[in-house]
Amino acid sequence: MHEQDFTERDIYVTGTLVWYYYICKREVWLMAHQIKPDQDDSNIDLGRFIQEHSYQRDKKEISVGHIKLDILRHDKGRLVVGEVKKSSKYETSATMQLAFYLLELRQAGVEAVGELMFPKEKKKIKVELNEKLISTLEEAKKNIVRIIYQEAPQAPQKIAFCRNCAYAELCWA
Ligand code: SF4
């Protein structure tokens, strides 16, 4: 397929792909092409554990399509939804992923603001949709589609994240 044939309706950009887009474009391709990493990876398990054991009190969720977010509270007619992350190290990724979910909610008729929560650091960051954030997100989504339609992933590039990446063996064995 040639680049000019790309259309967003052919594929589905997910929040997870948005997250990885800001970390490693090769990983976006690998994930989108359903190349399975090692599921026993301890970092993946830790992420799941934190997600399952943090902020469990008053847990309510909202689902839109494939998205499931924790509802924290209502604020001036808007929902406040939260996402738990194990570290603020990848704050841009986390912010853009949550913005992606907020936009999906808006498109489903639900106005919401987001809160990123880093329980280990006792830190919270507010994420609110505005024109600039939406346009950055739309640009990222287009680029993700372009990456996915490439015939092969980009060559691996050593970054700090590689140490914790489930694809490390595939990239660096
Ligand atoms: S190991 Fe590194 S280069 Fe390979 S997919 Fe993961 S982050 Fe990207």
Tab-separated table of C-alpha atoms and ligand atoms in Angstrom:
chain	number	residue	atom	x	y	z
A	1	MET	CA	0.000	0.000	0.000
A	2	HIS	CA	1.303	3.470	-0.864
A	3	GLU	CA	1.300	6.382	1.517
A	4	GLN	CA	-1.374	8.245	-0.451
A	5	ASP	CA	-3.787	5.349	0.203
A	6	PHE	CA	-3.744	5.981	3.974
A	7	THR	CA	-7.078	6.732	5.518
A	8	GLU	CA	-7.948	6.735	9.197
A	9	ARG	CA	-11.051	4.697	8.607
A	10	ASP	CA	-8.920	1.689	7.616
A	11	ILE	CA	-7.438	1.345	11.058
A	12	TYR	CA	-8.269	2.198	14.617
A	13	VAL	CA	-5.909	4.401	16.594
A	14	THR	CA	-6.057	3.462	20.275
A	15	GLY	CA	-5.003	5.278	23.416
A	16	THR	CA	-2.259	2.711	23.890
A	17	LEU	CA	-0.810	3.531	20.473
A	18	VAL	CA	-0.936	7.226	21.323
A	19	TRP	CA	1.014	6.486	24.502
A	20	TYR	CA	3.713	4.572	22.627
A	21	TYR	CA	3.874	7.136	19.832
A	22	TYR	CA	5.585	9.530	22.231
A	23	ILE	CA	8.017	6.853	23.388
A	24	CYS	CA	8.997	4.723	20.387
A	25	LYS	CA	7.570	4.750	16.860
A	26	ARG	CA	8.928	1.276	16.212
A	27	GLU	CA	6.838	-0.001	19.110
A	28	VAL	CA	3.715	1.597	17.595
A	29	TRP	CA	4.257	-0.425	14.451
A	30	LEU	CA	4.983	-3.669	16.338
A	31	MET	CA	1.905	-3.314	18.536
A	32	ALA	CA	-0.399	-2.318	15.700
A	33	HIS	CA	0.792	-5.316	13.706
A	34	GLN	CA	-0.041	-7.500	16.702
A	35	ILE	CA	3.461	-8.743	17.190
A	36	LYS	CA	3.205	-10.122	20.691
A	37	PRO	CA	5.839	-9.228	23.241
A	38	ASP	CA	6.734	-11.448	26.179
A	39	GLN	CA	3.582	-11.318	28.326
A	40	ASP	CA	5.491	-12.418	31.433
A	41	ASP	CA	7.468	-9.205	31.424
A	42	SER	CA	7.684	-8.076	35.036
A	43	ASN	CA	7.198	-4.390	34.171
A	44	ILE	CA	3.894	-5.129	32.485
A	45	ASP	CA	2.839	-7.041	35.597
A	46	LEU	CA	3.836	-4.175	37.856
A	47	GLY	CA	1.797	-1.736	35.781
A	48	ARG	CA	-1.230	-3.988	36.081
A	49	PHE	CA	-0.697	-4.451	39.795
A	50	ILE	CA	-0.547	-0.703	40.436
A	51	GLN	CA	-3.609	-0.141	38.274
A	52	GLU	CA	-5.536	-2.776	40.197
A	53	HIS	CA	-4.448	-1.752	43.679
A	54	SER	CA	-4.347	2.031	43.622
A	55	TYR	CA	-7.269	4.369	44.162
A	56	GLN	CA	-9.601	1.438	44.607
A	57	ARG	CA	-11.883	3.228	47.069
A	58	ASP	CA	-15.084	4.597	45.460
A	59	LYS	CA	-14.185	3.003	42.156
A	60	LYS	CA	-16.654	3.782	39.372
A	61	GLU	CA	-15.897	3.457	35.713
A	62	ILE	CA	-17.079	4.846	32.421
A	63	SER	CA	-16.727	2.902	29.182
A	64	VAL	CA	-16.920	4.358	25.712
A	65	GLY	CA	-16.179	1.740	23.078
A	66	HIS	CA	-12.956	0.083	24.139
A	67	ILE	CA	-12.156	2.738	26.726
A	68	LYS	CA	-12.606	2.242	30.438
A	69	LEU	CA	-11.776	5.133	32.750
A	70	ASP	CA	-12.177	5.647	36.459
A	71	ILE	CA	-14.722	8.286	37.395
A	72	LEU	CA	-13.319	10.327	40.233
A	73	ARG	CA	-16.060	12.893	40.770
A	74	HIS	CA	-18.352	15.428	39.099
A	75	ASP	CA	-17.222	19.022	38.808
A	76	LYS	CA	-19.443	21.841	37.461
A	77	GLY	CA	-21.402	19.547	35.175
A	78	ARG	CA	-18.325	17.753	33.912
A	79	LEU	CA	-16.999	14.364	34.804
A	80	VAL	CA	-13.532	14.132	36.241
A	81	VAL	CA	-11.926	10.933	35.006
A	82	GLY	CA	-8.636	9.527	36.140
A	83	GLU	CA	-5.839	7.384	34.922
A	84	VAL	CA	-3.293	5.783	37.205
A	85	LYS	CA	0.293	5.622	36.002
A	86	LYS	CA	3.230	4.064	37.710
A	87	SER	CA	5.594	6.964	37.042
A	88	SER	CA	5.509	10.536	35.747
A	89	LYS	CA	8.642	9.828	33.734
A	90	TYR	CA	6.577	9.576	30.553
A	91	GLU	CA	4.298	12.472	31.321
A	92	THR	CA	3.850	13.581	27.691
A	93	SER	CA	2.737	10.099	26.674
A	94	ALA	CA	0.350	9.867	29.598
A	95	THR	CA	-1.060	13.335	28.935
A	96	MET	CA	-1.672	12.683	25.248
A	97	GLN	CA	-3.214	9.288	25.952
A	98	LEU	CA	-5.635	10.809	28.423
A	99	ALA	CA	-6.378	13.649	25.980
A	100	PHE	CA	-7.218	10.964	23.408
A	101	TYR	CA	-9.734	9.426	25.824
A	102	LEU	CA	-11.218	12.826	26.674
A	103	LEU	CA	-11.741	13.506	22.987
A	104	GLU	CA	-13.396	10.117	22.477
A	105	LEU	CA	-15.717	10.920	25.372
A	106	ARG	CA	-16.497	14.339	23.918
A	107	GLN	CA	-17.330	12.743	20.575
A	108	ALA	CA	-19.717	10.452	22.473
A	109	GLY	CA	-21.362	13.500	24.081
A	110	VAL	CA	-19.644	13.332	27.461
A	111	GLU	CA	-17.685	16.388	28.620
A	112	ALA	CA	-14.885	15.409	30.931
A	113	VAL	CA	-11.620	16.639	32.336
A	114	GLY	CA	-8.811	14.308	33.220
A	115	GLU	CA	-6.501	13.728	36.101
A	116	LEU	CA	-3.301	11.768	35.797
A	117	MET	CA	-2.400	10.120	39.051
A	118	PHE	CA	1.009	8.895	40.064
A	119	PRO	CA	0.346	7.196	43.396
A	120	LYS	CA	3.959	6.263	44.030
A	121	GLU	CA	4.941	9.930	43.709
A	122	LYS	CA	1.760	11.260	45.331
A	123	LYS	CA	1.391	13.506	42.288
A	124	LYS	CA	-1.603	14.535	40.146
A	125	ILE	CA	-1.744	16.403	36.825
A	126	LYS	CA	-4.874	17.937	35.333
A	127	VAL	CA	-5.531	17.348	31.615
A	128	GLU	CA	-8.086	19.529	29.888
A	129	LEU	CA	-8.967	19.611	26.191
A	130	ASN	CA	-8.224	22.867	24.406
A	131	GLU	CA	-7.623	23.732	20.750
A	132	LYS	CA	-3.879	23.329	20.927
A	133	LEU	CA	-4.058	19.955	22.633
A	134	ILE	CA	-6.668	18.700	20.177
A	135	SER	CA	-4.656	19.782	17.165
A	136	THR	CA	-1.479	18.141	18.551
A	137	LEU	CA	-3.475	14.994	19.156
A	138	GLU	CA	-4.983	14.942	15.667
A	139	GLU	CA	-1.519	15.359	14.180
A	140	ALA	CA	-0.242	12.461	16.283
A	141	LYS	CA	-3.157	10.273	15.188
A	142	LYS	CA	-2.386	10.957	11.524
A	143	ASN	CA	1.255	10.113	12.087
A	144	ILE	CA	0.302	6.890	13.856
A	145	VAL	CA	-1.749	5.860	10.840
A	146	ARG	CA	1.244	6.614	8.604
A	147	ILE	CA	3.531	4.523	10.792
A	148	ILE	CA	1.129	1.588	10.797
A	149	TYR	CA	0.872	1.555	7.025
A	150	GLN	CA	4.608	1.420	6.560
A	151	GLU	CA	5.711	-1.951	5.282
A	152	ALA	CA	8.213	-2.450	8.074
A	153	PRO	CA	8.912	-0.819	11.434
A	154	GLN	CA	11.639	1.769	11.739
A	155	ALA	CA	14.990	0.401	12.883
A	156	PRO	CA	15.385	0.148	16.652
A	157	GLN	CA	16.985	3.094	18.395
A	158	LYS	CA	18.420	2.689	21.848
A	159	ILE	CA	16.461	4.773	24.328
A	160	ALA	CA	16.071	4.560	28.089
A	161	PHE	CA	12.681	2.878	27.668
A	162	CYS	CA	14.265	-0.136	25.896
A	163	ARG	CA	15.395	-1.465	29.285
A	164	ASN	CA	11.751	-1.877	30.338
A	165	CYS	CA	10.271	-2.682	26.949
A	166	ALA	CA	8.616	-6.015	26.313
A	167	TYR	CA	10.036	-5.931	22.766
A	168	ALA	CA	13.648	-5.582	23.934
A	169	GLU	CA	14.511	-9.155	22.999
A	170	LEU	CA	13.072	-8.729	19.558
A	171	CYS	CA	14.967	-5.484	18.988
A	172	TRP	CA	18.261	-6.205	20.665
A	173	ALA	CA	18.769	-9.997	20.846
B	1	SF4	S1	13.080	-2.211	22.703
B	1	SF4	FE1	13.431	-0.028	22.363
B	1	SF4	S2	13.498	0.199	20.140
B	1	SF4	FE2	12.532	-1.766	20.579
B	1	SF4	S3	10.348	-1.362	20.571
B	1	SF4	FE3	11.049	-1.216	22.676
B	1	SF4	S4	11.520	0.925	23.010
B	1	SF4	FE4	11.385	0.605	20.813
